[in-house]
Amino acid sequence: MNLAAESKELFDSHEILGEDFHKMLLAINNLIEYLNRNYFNDDRLEEEMNTMTKTLYDPEVEKRGIEIGIINTKIENAKNLLDVLDDETIAIKIGLKLETVKKLRQENCN
């Protein structure tokens, strides 16, 4: 159960994405279910684990993590195009604000 709490701390401190946090909770839940069914057979254990993971996991957290991942991918793609396209074209094609692309270009020049 400490593993789930530690995973939440990593997510809260932005060290892991929401999608990764969700996968970790699912893995922990599956492991507990497997161990319980094969060795303990305690119905309360699985109920407690399900309650705990539902408490820790929030679908909005996953949505936010996915959105951050998309933004990071767009920024990386824009950086890769700085040497071949102008700012306006990059902004249109990648779907970023022109100001963001200009800032990336400034950072890239420094």
XYZ file of N, CA, C and O in Angstrom:
440
model
N 0.827 -1.182 0.000
C 0.000 0.000 0.000
C 0.881 1.259 0.000
O 0.479 2.267 -0.530
N 2.080 1.159 0.582
C 2.996 2.291 0.562
C 3.422 2.625 -0.866
O 3.671 3.778 -1.188
N 3.515 1.609 -1.708
C 3.921 1.818 -3.094
C 2.929 2.733 -3.814
O 3.329 3.637 -4.551
N 1.658 2.547 -3.569
C 0.645 3.398 -4.188
C 0.771 4.837 -3.677
O 0.675 5.788 -4.450
N 1.006 4.983 -2.377
C 1.158 6.322 -1.801
C 2.404 7.012 -2.355
O 2.380 8.210 -2.666
N 3.493 6.260 -2.501
C 4.721 6.822 -3.067
C 4.494 7.244 -4.522
O 4.984 8.283 -4.960
N 3.738 6.435 -5.255
C 3.428 6.775 -6.649
C 2.647 8.073 -6.721
O 2.885 8.908 -7.586
N 1.703 8.247 -5.800
C 0.922 9.489 -5.768
C 1.819 10.683 -5.479
O 1.680 11.744 -6.089
N 2.778 10.523 -4.573
C 3.706 11.617 -4.279
C 4.516 11.983 -5.519
O 4.754 13.160 -5.787
N 4.955 10.977 -6.267
C 5.703 11.242 -7.503
C 4.846 12.007 -8.500
O 5.319 12.925 -9.159
N 3.580 11.629 -8.592
C 2.685 12.340 -9.497
C 2.461 13.766 -9.024
O 2.535 14.713 -9.818
N 2.188 13.927 -7.735
C 1.920 15.259 -7.193
C 3.109 16.202 -7.353
O 2.944 17.399 -7.511
N 4.314 15.642 -7.335
C 5.512 16.468 -7.498
C 5.937 16.582 -8.962
O 7.018 17.038 -9.272
N 5.055 16.116 -9.873
C 5.266 16.209 -11.330
C 6.491 15.431 -11.800
O 7.088 15.777 -12.819
N 6.855 14.372 -11.083
C 7.972 13.531 -11.515
C 7.509 12.413 -12.438
O 8.320 11.841 -13.154
N 6.207 12.087 -12.403
C 5.633 11.129 -13.346
C 4.329 11.712 -13.883
O 3.701 12.543 -13.247
N 3.936 11.266 -15.065
C 2.706 11.733 -15.698
C 1.503 10.971 -15.155
O 1.634 9.875 -14.615
N 0.325 11.536 -15.356
C -0.907 10.906 -14.912
C -1.109 9.527 -15.513
O -1.569 8.602 -14.848
N -0.759 9.377 -16.778
C -0.903 8.089 -17.444
C -0.016 7.039 -16.773
O -0.437 5.905 -16.550
N 1.210 7.420 -16.431
C 2.123 6.497 -15.749
C 1.617 6.163 -14.349
O 1.692 5.017 -13.906
N 1.084 7.169 -13.664
C 0.533 6.960 -12.329
C -0.617 5.963 -12.387
O -0.699 5.033 -11.587
N -1.487 6.128 -13.372
C -2.611 5.221 -13.541
C -2.112 3.795 -13.797
O -2.614 2.829 -13.204
N -1.127 3.638 -14.662
C -0.577 2.312 -14.954
C 0.031 1.682 -13.706
O -0.104 0.476 -13.483
N 0.701 2.484 -12.895
C 1.302 1.963 -11.664
C 0.215 1.466 -10.714
O 0.350 0.391 -10.115
N -0.855 2.236 -10.567
C -1.944 1.813 -9.682
C -2.601 0.534 -10.186
O -2.927 -0.354 -9.394
N -2.780 0.421 -11.498
C -3.354 -0.800 -12.058
C -2.447 -1.999 -11.802
O -2.922 -3.089 -11.455
N -1.143 -1.802 -11.973
C -0.199 -2.896 -11.726
C -0.224 -3.325 -10.264
O -0.231 -4.526 -9.955
N -0.239 -2.364 -9.364
C -0.298 -2.678 -7.935
C -1.591 -3.425 -7.619
O -1.579 -4.440 -6.911
N -2.698 -2.945 -8.160
C -3.990 -3.579 -7.925
C -3.991 -5.019 -8.443
O -4.443 -5.934 -7.752
N -3.458 -5.232 -9.650
C -3.400 -6.582 -10.216
C -2.511 -7.498 -9.385
O -2.838 -8.671 -9.187
N -1.409 -6.995 -8.899
C -0.508 -7.787 -8.069
C -1.182 -8.199 -6.762
O -1.121 -9.365 -6.359
N -1.855 -7.255 -6.121
C -2.558 -7.556 -4.870
C -3.646 -8.598 -5.111
O -3.804 -9.557 -4.344
N -4.395 -8.429 -6.208
C -5.444 -9.406 -6.528
C -4.853 -10.791 -6.742
O -5.379 -11.781 -6.238
N -3.771 -10.882 -7.479
C -3.125 -12.171 -7.744
C -2.651 -12.828 -6.449
O -2.937 -14.007 -6.196
N -1.920 -12.063 -5.640
C -1.406 -12.617 -4.387
C -2.548 -13.035 -3.464
O -2.494 -14.096 -2.834
N -3.566 -12.218 -3.398
C -4.692 -12.530 -2.523
C -5.417 -13.790 -2.981
O -5.710 -14.666 -2.173
N -5.686 -13.904 -4.250
C -6.421 -15.069 -4.762
C -5.619 -16.357 -4.654
O -6.191 -17.425 -4.470
N -4.307 -16.252 -4.763
C -3.485 -17.461 -4.739
C -2.927 -17.818 -3.365
O -2.512 -18.958 -3.165
N -2.894 -16.864 -2.446
C -2.251 -17.149 -1.170
C -3.077 -16.778 0.063
O -2.976 -17.431 1.088
N -3.885 -15.721 0.001
C -4.547 -15.245 1.210
C -6.057 -15.494 1.234
O -6.612 -15.823 2.257
N -6.725 -15.285 0.110
C -8.185 -15.385 0.012
C -8.923 -14.532 1.031
O -9.822 -14.997 1.722
N -8.542 -13.281 1.108
C -9.179 -12.335 2.015
C -9.973 -11.335 1.177
O -9.406 -10.458 0.537
N -11.295 -11.482 1.170
C -12.150 -10.606 0.363
C -12.002 -9.141 0.751
O -12.088 -8.250 -0.088
N -11.775 -8.879 2.021
C -11.642 -7.496 2.474
C -10.404 -6.827 1.890
O -10.414 -5.629 1.611
N -9.337 -7.599 1.686
C -8.092 -7.029 1.156
C -8.320 -6.436 -0.228
O -7.902 -5.323 -0.516
N -8.988 -7.183 -1.093
C -9.245 -6.671 -2.441
C -10.176 -5.459 -2.408
O -9.968 -4.507 -3.144
N -11.178 -5.490 -1.547
C -12.078 -4.347 -1.418
C -11.322 -3.106 -0.953
O -11.514 -2.014 -1.494
N -10.447 -3.278 0.031
C -9.665 -2.154 0.547
C -8.725 -1.615 -0.530
O -8.571 -0.400 -0.672
N -8.122 -2.516 -1.284
C -7.207 -2.091 -2.343
C -7.967 -1.325 -3.426
O -7.509 -0.287 -3.898
N -9.118 -1.825 -3.819
C -9.922 -1.133 -4.833
C -10.352 0.245 -4.347
O -10.299 1.225 -5.095
N -10.750 0.333 -3.099
C -11.154 1.621 -2.527
C -9.977 2.584 -2.506
O -10.110 3.750 -2.882
N -8.805 2.086 -2.099
C -7.632 2.946 -2.018
C -7.214 3.459 -3.400
O -6.956 4.641 -3.577
N -7.184 2.572 -4.405
C -6.746 3.016 -5.729
C -7.758 3.976 -6.342
O -7.382 4.904 -7.030
N -9.046 3.763 -6.081
C -10.053 4.700 -6.590
C -9.901 6.054 -5.913
O -10.124 7.090 -6.533
N -9.514 6.048 -4.648
C -9.297 7.299 -3.923
C -8.089 8.039 -4.490
O -8.110 9.251 -4.655
N -7.022 7.292 -4.803
C -5.798 7.908 -5.311
C -5.936 8.340 -6.761
O -5.376 9.344 -7.172
N -6.656 7.554 -7.536
C -6.741 7.825 -8.966
C -7.963 8.672 -9.289
O -9.066 8.390 -8.879
N -7.741 9.676 -10.054
C -8.800 10.570 -10.488
C -8.704 10.671 -12.011
O -7.642 11.000 -12.544
N -9.770 10.379 -12.753
C -9.704 10.464 -14.213
C -9.233 11.826 -14.716
O -8.613 11.918 -15.763
N -9.509 12.881 -13.961
C -9.043 14.212 -14.363
C -7.523 14.276 -14.325
O -6.897 14.977 -15.113
N -6.921 13.514 -13.410
C -5.467 13.450 -13.319
C -4.908 12.834 -14.588
O -3.950 13.332 -15.173
N -5.530 11.761 -15.047
C -5.080 11.115 -16.278
C -5.245 12.059 -17.463
O -4.347 12.183 -18.300
N -6.378 12.737 -17.521
C -6.627 13.672 -18.614
C -5.556 14.760 -18.643
O -5.023 15.094 -19.700
N -5.215 15.303 -17.465
C -4.192 16.342 -17.376
C -2.837 15.808 -17.835
O -2.097 16.474 -18.556
N -2.520 14.579 -17.445
C -1.258 13.977 -17.856
C -1.164 13.789 -19.353
O -0.126 14.043 -19.967
N -2.260 13.366 -19.953
C -2.293 13.189 -21.408
C -2.134 14.534 -22.110
O -1.375 14.659 -23.075
N -2.814 15.559 -21.605
C -2.708 16.890 -22.204
C -1.275 17.411 -22.122
O -0.758 17.990 -23.083
N -0.619 17.199 -20.991
C 0.774 17.634 -20.831
C 1.667 16.893 -21.811
O 2.546 17.482 -22.437
N 1.422 15.599 -21.982
C 2.199 14.811 -22.932
C 2.042 15.313 -24.353
O 3.004 15.395 -25.112
N 0.829 15.680 -24.727
C 0.566 16.210 -26.069
C 1.292 17.534 -26.268
O 1.919 17.761 -27.302
N 1.217 18.404 -25.287
C 1.889 19.702 -25.377
C 3.398 19.509 -25.502
O 4.052 20.144 -26.335
N 3.958 18.605 -24.693
C 5.402 18.352 -24.757
C 5.804 17.818 -26.130
O 6.854 18.194 -26.660
N 4.983 16.966 -26.715
C 5.267 16.441 -28.050
C 5.225 17.554 -29.084
O 6.097 17.633 -29.961
N 4.233 18.434 -28.991
C 4.139 19.562 -29.928
C 5.373 20.455 -29.813
O 5.920 20.900 -30.819
N 5.812 20.704 -28.593
C 6.986 21.564 -28.391
C 8.223 20.912 -28.986
O 9.021 21.571 -29.656
N 8.398 19.616 -28.769
C 9.546 18.917 -29.341
C 9.502 18.946 -30.862
O 10.530 19.160 -31.521
N 8.333 18.734 -31.431
C 8.189 18.791 -32.896
C 8.516 20.185 -33.419
O 9.191 20.331 -34.444
N 8.051 21.202 -32.714
C 8.337 22.580 -33.127
C 9.837 22.849 -33.074
O 10.398 23.463 -33.992
N 10.496 22.403 -32.022
C 11.952 22.598 -31.906
C 12.685 21.956 -33.076
O 13.657 22.513 -33.583
N 12.205 20.805 -33.513
C 12.844 20.107 -34.626
C 12.664 20.818 -35.956
O 13.406 20.574 -36.907
N 11.677 21.715 -36.037
C 11.414 22.426 -37.284
C 11.997 23.831 -37.319
O 11.952 24.503 -38.352
N 12.548 24.288 -36.216
C 13.047 25.667 -36.145
C 14.093 25.984 -37.206
O 14.147 27.101 -37.694
N 14.887 25.006 -37.567
C 15.959 25.276 -38.535
C 15.493 25.194 -39.991
O 16.253 25.518 -40.898
N 14.231 24.788 -40.220
C 13.775 24.651 -41.605
C 12.511 25.440 -41.945
O 12.202 25.610 -43.126
N 11.788 25.916 -40.940
C 10.545 26.650 -41.210
C 10.502 27.943 -40.409
O 11.161 28.073 -39.377
N 9.682 28.882 -40.883
C 9.495 30.137 -40.154
C 8.514 29.915 -38.996
O 7.783 28.923 -38.952
N 8.496 30.855 -38.071
C 7.676 30.729 -36.858
C 6.190 30.568 -37.162
O 5.503 29.752 -36.545
N 5.679 31.342 -38.098
C 4.250 31.304 -38.403
C 3.836 29.928 -38.933
O 2.799 29.388 -38.535
N 4.638 29.375 -39.818
C 4.319 28.062 -40.391
C 4.366 26.984 -39.317
O 3.484 26.117 -39.262
N 5.374 27.042 -38.468
C 5.479 26.067 -37.376
C 4.252 26.159 -36.475
O 3.639 25.136 -36.127
N 3.872 27.375 -36.111
C 2.718 27.566 -35.223
C 1.452 26.969 -35.843
O 0.695 26.269 -35.167
N 1.242 27.209 -37.114
C 0.043 26.704 -37.794
C 0.082 25.182 -37.898
O -0.897 24.505 -37.556
N 1.181 24.651 -38.368
C 1.273 23.210 -38.631
C 1.314 22.370 -37.354
O 0.769 21.272 -37.320
N 1.940 22.877 -36.311
C 2.063 22.114 -35.060
C 0.868 22.375 -34.142
O 0.497 21.534 -33.346
N 0.259 23.541 -34.264
C -0.878 23.862 -33.414
C -0.473 24.522 -32.110
O -1.078 24.293 -31.068
N 0.556 25.352 -32.194
C 1.002 26.115 -31.029
C 0.745 27.600 -31.278
O 0.590 28.030 -32.420
N 0.735 28.367 -30.214
C 0.614 29.823 -30.363
C 1.910 30.355 -30.954
O 2.998 29.843 -30.665
N 1.773 31.391 -31.753
C 2.943 32.008 -32.385
C 3.942 32.481 -31.330
O 5.155 32.303 -31.500
N 3.444 33.025 -30.232
C 4.327 33.498 -29.150
C 5.169 32.352 -28.581
O 6.333 32.531 -28.243
N 4.568 31.177 -28.486
C 5.281 30.008 -27.964
C 6.420 29.622 -28.896
O 7.539 29.345 -28.442
N 6.152 29.636 -30.189
C 7.185 29.280 -31.174
C 8.307 30.308 -31.146
O 9.491 29.949 -31.187
N 7.949 31.586 -31.061
C 8.982 32.631 -30.989
C 9.851 32.450 -29.750
O 11.075 32.623 -29.810
N 9.230 32.106 -28.640
C 9.983 31.873 -27.406
C 10.918 30.667 -27.564
O 12.075 30.713 -27.137
N 10.443 29.619 -28.217
C 11.288 28.433 -28.467
C 12.491 28.811 -29.340
O 13.604 28.364 -29.098
N 12.243 29.659 -30.324
C 13.341 30.081 -31.205
C 14.372 30.890 -30.417
O 15.574 30.699 -30.567
N 13.899 31.785 -29.559
C 14.817 32.574 -28.726
C 15.650 31.658 -27.823
O 16.864 31.825 -27.694
N 14.998 30.697 -27.203
C 15.700 29.755 -26.317
C 16.706 28.921 -27.099
O 17.789 28.623 -26.602
N 16.340 28.584 -28.338
C 17.213 27.769 -29.171
C 18.454 28.544 -29.607
O 19.513 27.954 -29.799
N 18.303 29.865 -29.767
C 19.431 30.701 -30.185
C 20.423 30.919 -29.048
O 21.602 31.189 -29.279
N 19.969 30.869 -27.836
C 20.852 31.126 -26.664
C 21.668 29.944 -26.299
O 21.679 28.924 -26.414
